[in-house]
Coordinates of C-alpha atoms and ligand atoms in Angstrom, one line a residue:
M1 CA -34.7 -61.1 29.8
A2 CA -35.3 -57.6 28.3
D3 CA -38.7 -55.7 28.1
R4 CA -38.8 -55.4 24.3
E5 CA -36.3 -57.0 21.5
H6 CA -32.8 -55.0 21.4
N7 CA -31.0 -56.2 18.2
I8 CA -27.4 -54.3 18.2
V9 CA -24.6 -54.1 16.4
M10 CA -21.2 -52.8 18.0
L11 CA -19.2 -50.9 15.5
G12 CA -16.2 -49.6 15.6
P13 CA -12.4 -49.8 15.0
P14 CA -10.2 -52.6 16.3
G15 CA -9.6 -52.0 20.2
A16 CA -12.3 -49.6 20.7
G17 CA -13.9 -51.3 23.5
K18 CA -16.3 -53.0 21.6
G19 CA -16.0 -56.7 23.4
T20 CA -15.3 -54.7 26.6
Q21 CA -18.5 -52.7 26.2
A22 CA -20.8 -56.0 24.2
V23 CA -19.9 -58.3 27.6
R24 CA -21.5 -55.2 29.6
L25 CA -24.6 -54.5 27.6
S26 CA -25.5 -58.3 26.7
R27 CA -25.9 -58.8 30.5
R28 CA -27.9 -55.8 31.3
L29 CA -30.0 -56.4 28.8
G30 CA -30.3 -60.4 29.2
V31 CA -29.7 -60.9 25.3
P32 CA -26.1 -63.3 23.9
H33 CA -23.4 -61.2 23.2
I34 CA -22.3 -62.9 19.6
S35 CA -18.3 -61.7 19.0
T36 CA -17.2 -63.7 15.3
G37 CA -13.6 -62.9 16.8
D38 CA -14.6 -65.5 19.4
I39 CA -16.2 -67.6 17.4
L40 CA -13.3 -67.9 15.4
R41 CA -10.8 -67.8 17.9
E42 CA -12.2 -70.3 19.6
A43 CA -12.4 -72.7 16.2
V44 CA -8.8 -72.2 16.1
A45 CA -7.8 -73.1 19.6
N46 CA -9.8 -76.5 18.8
D47 CA -8.1 -76.7 15.2
T48 CA -11.4 -77.2 13.2
E49 CA -11.9 -76.8 9.6
L50 CA -12.9 -73.1 10.3
G51 CA -10.2 -72.7 12.5
R52 CA -7.9 -73.8 10.2
Q53 CA -9.2 -72.2 7.1
A54 CA -9.1 -68.7 9.4
K55 CA -6.0 -68.7 11.3
G56 CA -3.7 -67.3 8.2
Y57 CA -5.7 -64.1 8.1
M58 CA -6.6 -63.5 11.9
D59 CA -3.0 -63.5 12.5
A60 CA -1.8 -61.5 9.7
G61 CA -4.9 -58.9 10.6
E62 CA -6.8 -59.5 7.8
L63 CA -10.4 -60.3 7.9
V64 CA -11.6 -63.9 7.2
P65 CA -13.3 -64.1 3.8
D66 CA -17.5 -63.4 4.0
E67 CA -19.1 -66.2 3.3
L68 CA -17.3 -68.2 6.1
V69 CA -17.9 -65.3 8.5
I70 CA -21.5 -64.8 7.3
A71 CA -22.6 -68.6 7.6
I72 CA -21.3 -68.4 11.6
A73 CA -23.4 -65.9 12.0
R74 CA -26.6 -66.6 10.3
A75 CA -26.6 -70.1 12.2
R76 CA -26.0 -68.1 15.3
L77 CA -28.9 -65.6 15.1
A78 CA -31.1 -68.2 14.1
R79 CA -31.0 -70.1 17.8
E80 CA -33.6 -69.6 20.1
D81 CA -31.9 -67.7 22.3
C82 CA -31.2 -64.9 20.1
A83 CA -35.3 -64.8 20.1
G84 CA -35.3 -62.0 22.4
G85 CA -32.6 -59.7 20.6
F86 CA -28.4 -59.9 20.5
V87 CA -25.3 -57.7 20.7
L88 CA -23.4 -58.3 18.0
D89 CA -19.5 -57.3 18.0
G90 CA -17.2 -57.8 15.3
F91 CA -19.9 -58.4 12.3
P92 CA -20.8 -56.8 10.4
R93 CA -17.6 -55.7 8.8
T94 CA -18.3 -55.6 5.3
V95 CA -21.0 -54.2 2.9
P96 CA -21.4 -57.6 1.9
Q97 CA -22.0 -58.4 5.9
A98 CA -24.2 -55.6 6.5
E99 CA -26.4 -56.5 3.5
A100 CA -26.3 -60.6 4.5
L101 CA -27.3 -59.4 8.2
G102 CA -30.6 -57.4 6.7
E103 CA -31.4 -60.1 5.0
V104 CA -31.3 -62.5 8.2
V105 CA -33.0 -59.7 10.1
D106 CA -36.0 -59.4 7.6
E107 CA -36.0 -63.6 7.0
L108 CA -36.7 -64.0 11.1
G109 CA -38.8 -60.8 11.2
R110 CA -37.3 -59.1 13.7
E111 CA -37.2 -55.8 14.7
P112 CA -34.7 -52.9 13.1
L113 CA -31.3 -52.9 14.3
L114 CA -29.4 -50.6 16.5
V115 CA -25.9 -49.6 15.5
I116 CA -23.4 -48.1 18.2
N117 CA -20.5 -46.6 16.8
L118 CA -17.7 -46.5 19.4
R119 CA -15.5 -43.6 18.6
V120 CA -11.7 -43.7 19.7
P121 CA -8.6 -41.9 18.3
E122 CA -6.4 -44.1 16.6
E123 CA -3.2 -43.3 19.1
E124 CA -5.5 -44.7 21.9
I125 CA -6.1 -47.5 19.9
I126 CA -3.2 -48.7 19.5
R127 CA -1.9 -48.6 23.0
R128 CA -4.8 -50.1 24.1
L129 CA -3.9 -52.9 21.6
S130 CA -0.2 -53.1 22.8
T131 CA -1.4 -53.6 26.3
R132 CA -4.3 -55.6 26.1
R133 CA -4.0 -59.4 27.9
T134 CA -7.0 -61.8 27.5
C135 CA -7.7 -64.5 29.7
E136 CA -7.2 -68.3 28.0
E137 CA -10.3 -69.6 30.3
C138 CA -12.7 -67.4 30.4
G139 CA -12.0 -64.9 27.5
G140 CA -11.7 -61.9 30.0
I141 CA -10.4 -58.7 28.3
Y142 CA -7.6 -57.2 30.7
T143 CA -4.9 -54.6 30.1
A144 CA -1.2 -55.0 30.9
E145 CA -1.9 -53.2 34.6
D146 CA -4.0 -56.0 35.7
G147 CA -1.3 -58.7 34.5
D148 CA 1.4 -59.8 32.8
I149 CA 1.6 -62.5 30.1
G150 CA 1.3 -66.0 31.9
D151 CA -0.2 -64.2 35.4
P152 CA -3.7 -65.8 36.8
C153 CA -6.6 -64.0 35.0
P154 CA -7.5 -61.3 37.6
D155 CA -11.2 -62.8 38.2
P156 CA -11.2 -65.0 41.2
D157 CA -13.7 -67.1 40.1
C158 CA -11.5 -68.5 37.2
D159 CA -8.0 -70.8 36.8
G160 CA -7.3 -69.7 33.5
R161 CA -4.2 -67.3 33.0
L162 CA -3.3 -64.1 30.8
Y163 CA -1.8 -64.3 26.9
Q164 CA -1.6 -61.8 24.2
R165 CA -3.7 -62.1 21.3
S166 CA -1.5 -63.9 18.2
D167 CA -3.0 -60.6 16.3
D168 CA -2.1 -58.0 18.9
T169 CA 1.4 -57.6 17.4
P170 CA 2.8 -54.3 15.8
E171 CA 2.6 -56.0 12.3
A172 CA -1.3 -57.2 12.9
I173 CA -2.4 -54.0 14.7
A174 CA -1.2 -51.9 11.3
E175 CA -2.9 -54.5 9.0
R176 CA -6.4 -54.7 11.6
L177 CA -6.2 -50.4 11.0
R178 CA -5.4 -50.4 7.6
A179 CA -8.4 -53.1 6.7
Y180 CA -11.0 -51.4 9.0
A181 CA -10.3 -48.1 7.1
A182 CA -10.8 -49.9 3.6
Q183 CA -13.4 -52.3 4.7
T184 CA -15.3 -51.9 7.6
A185 CA -15.4 -47.7 8.3
P186 CA -17.6 -47.6 5.0
L187 CA -20.5 -49.3 7.4
I188 CA -20.7 -45.8 9.1
E189 CA -22.5 -44.5 6.2
Y190 CA -24.0 -47.8 5.0
Y191 CA -25.7 -47.6 8.8
D192 CA -26.2 -43.9 8.9
G193 CA -27.9 -43.2 5.5
R194 CA -30.3 -46.0 6.9
G195 CA -30.8 -43.9 10.0
L196 CA -29.7 -46.9 12.5
L197 CA -26.6 -45.3 13.6
V198 CA -25.5 -43.6 16.5
N199 CA -21.9 -42.5 17.5
V200 CA -20.9 -43.2 21.0
S201 CA -17.4 -41.6 22.4
G202 CA -15.8 -44.6 23.7
E203 CA -12.9 -42.4 25.2
G204 CA -12.8 -42.1 29.0
A205 CA -14.0 -45.0 32.2
P206 CA -15.8 -48.4 30.9
D207 CA -18.4 -47.6 33.1
D208 CA -19.2 -44.3 32.2
I209 CA -18.6 -45.6 28.5
A210 CA -21.2 -48.7 29.6
Q211 CA -23.7 -46.1 31.1
A212 CA -24.0 -43.9 27.9
V213 CA -24.2 -47.4 25.9
Y214 CA -27.2 -48.4 28.1
A215 CA -28.7 -45.6 27.5
V216 CA -28.7 -45.4 23.6
A217 CA -29.5 -49.2 23.9
T218 CA -32.4 -48.5 25.8
D219 CA -34.0 -45.1 24.7
Ligands
AP5_1 P1 -12.2 -59.4 16.5 O1 -11.9 -60.1 17.5 O2 -13.9 -58.9 16.5 O3 -11.3 -58.0 16.9 P2 -11.2 -56.1 16.7 O4 -12.6 -56.0 16.1 O5 -9.9 -56.2 15.8 O6 -11.6 -56.0 18.1 P3 -11.0 -56.2 19.2 O7 -11.3 -57.6 19.7 O8 -9.5 -56.0 19.0 O9 -11.2 -54.8 19.7 P4 -12.6 -54.6 21.0 O10 -13.1 -53.2 20.2 O11 -13.1 -55.7 21.1 O12 -11.9 -53.8 22.1 P5 -11.8 -54.8 23.6 O13 -13.2 -54.7 24.4 O14 -11.3 -55.7 23.1 O15 -11.7 -59.9 15.1 C1 -10.1 -60.4 15.3 C2 -10.5 -61.1 14.1 O16 -11.0 -61.8 13.5 C3 -10.3 -60.2 12.8 O17 -8.7 -59.4 12.8 C4 -10.7 -61.2 11.5 O18 -9.4 -61.9 11.1 C5 -11.3 -62.1 12.2 N1 -12.9 -61.6 12.2 C6 -13.8 -61.4 13.0 N2 -14.8 -60.8 12.6 C7 -14.6 -61.1 11.4 C8 -15.8 -60.7 10.5 N3 -17.3 -60.1 10.9 N4 -15.2 -60.7 9.1 C9 -14.2 -60.9 8.8 N5 -13.2 -61.8 9.9 C10 -13.6 -61.2 10.8 O19 -10.6 -53.5 24.3 C11 -9.4 -53.3 23.9 C12 -8.4 -53.3 25.0 O20 -8.5 -51.9 25.4 C13 -8.9 -54.0 26.1 O21 -7.3 -54.3 26.9 C14 -9.6 -53.2 27.0 O22 -9.3 -53.7 28.3 C15 -9.3 -51.9 26.5 N6 -10.2 -51.0 26.9 C16 -11.3 -51.1 26.6 N7 -12.4 -50.2 26.7 C17 -11.4 -49.2 27.7 C18 -11.4 -47.8 27.8 N8 -12.7 -47.2 27.9 N9 -10.2 -47.1 28.7 C19 -9.0 -47.8 28.7 N10 -8.8 -49.0 27.7 C20 -10.0 -49.8 27.5

C-alpha cells in the first residue's frame, strides 16, 4: 500500500503508452489500475447490456457516450480498494468527464488529482497501434515483435493467445486520433490551468519512461 494517497490520471493520445505505464505505476504504488477501455472491452466480450451499447462506438474509434462512462467510473472509484488512491487510464477524455471526476474526488473527500500527460508524436502513435498485440487472457500489452496474431502469450504464466484489437485498424486509428484532438486534447489546458498537469515524454524505452512517471508521481 502507498504511504500516501495517489490519485493519478494518465492522459495522452491513443497509443501513447497509458496502459503500459499505468500497469507498472499501479503495481509500484500498490493502488488499482482502472482502465475504462478494459472495462468496456470486457463488457463487449461478455455481451452485457453495457457491452452491446458500447461496441459500435469502440469499433468505429469513437468515444462511448459520457453518461455510460461516467457511471462506470463513479461506481469503480467508490469501491474500497481505491481508498489509498488509483491510476486512471483512459478516463477522463472529455471536459464533462473531467468535471464529473472532480465532483467524485470532492464527494469522496480525496486528495487532488495528479494528471500525467504522456507526449508522443503522431507518426510513432500510428506505428505502435498498427503493431500492437494484446493477450486475450491476461490483457497483457505487446508488440508484433513479441508475437503474431494467434501466437501464445509471451508471459510464461499465461495460457492465452495474442490478438489484434478491433479498433487497431487504419480506419479506426484515424478516427481515434480525430476524437482525441477534438474531445480529449482540450483536457491538457483544463488541467494545466488548475495546476494539476505534468508532462512526461512517452518516447524511449518503457522502463525509462516508467522511472520518469514514478518520479513525478511520488515527487
Ligand atoms: P482505450 O482502451 O482507453 O484506448 P486508447 O486511449 O485509444 O489507448 P490505447 O489503449 O490504444 O493506448 P495506450 O495509450 O494505453 O497505449 P498502450 O500502452 O496500449 O479506449 C478504447 C476505446 O474505448 C475508445 O476508443 C472509446 O471508444 C472507448 N473508451 C474508453 N474510455 C472511454 C472514455 N473515458 N470515454 C469514452 N469512450 C471511452 O501502448 C500501445 C502500443 O505501444 C503497445 O503495443 C505497446 O507495447 C507499445 N508501447 C508502449 N510504450 C512504448 C514505448 N515506450 N516504446 C515503444 N512501444 C511502446
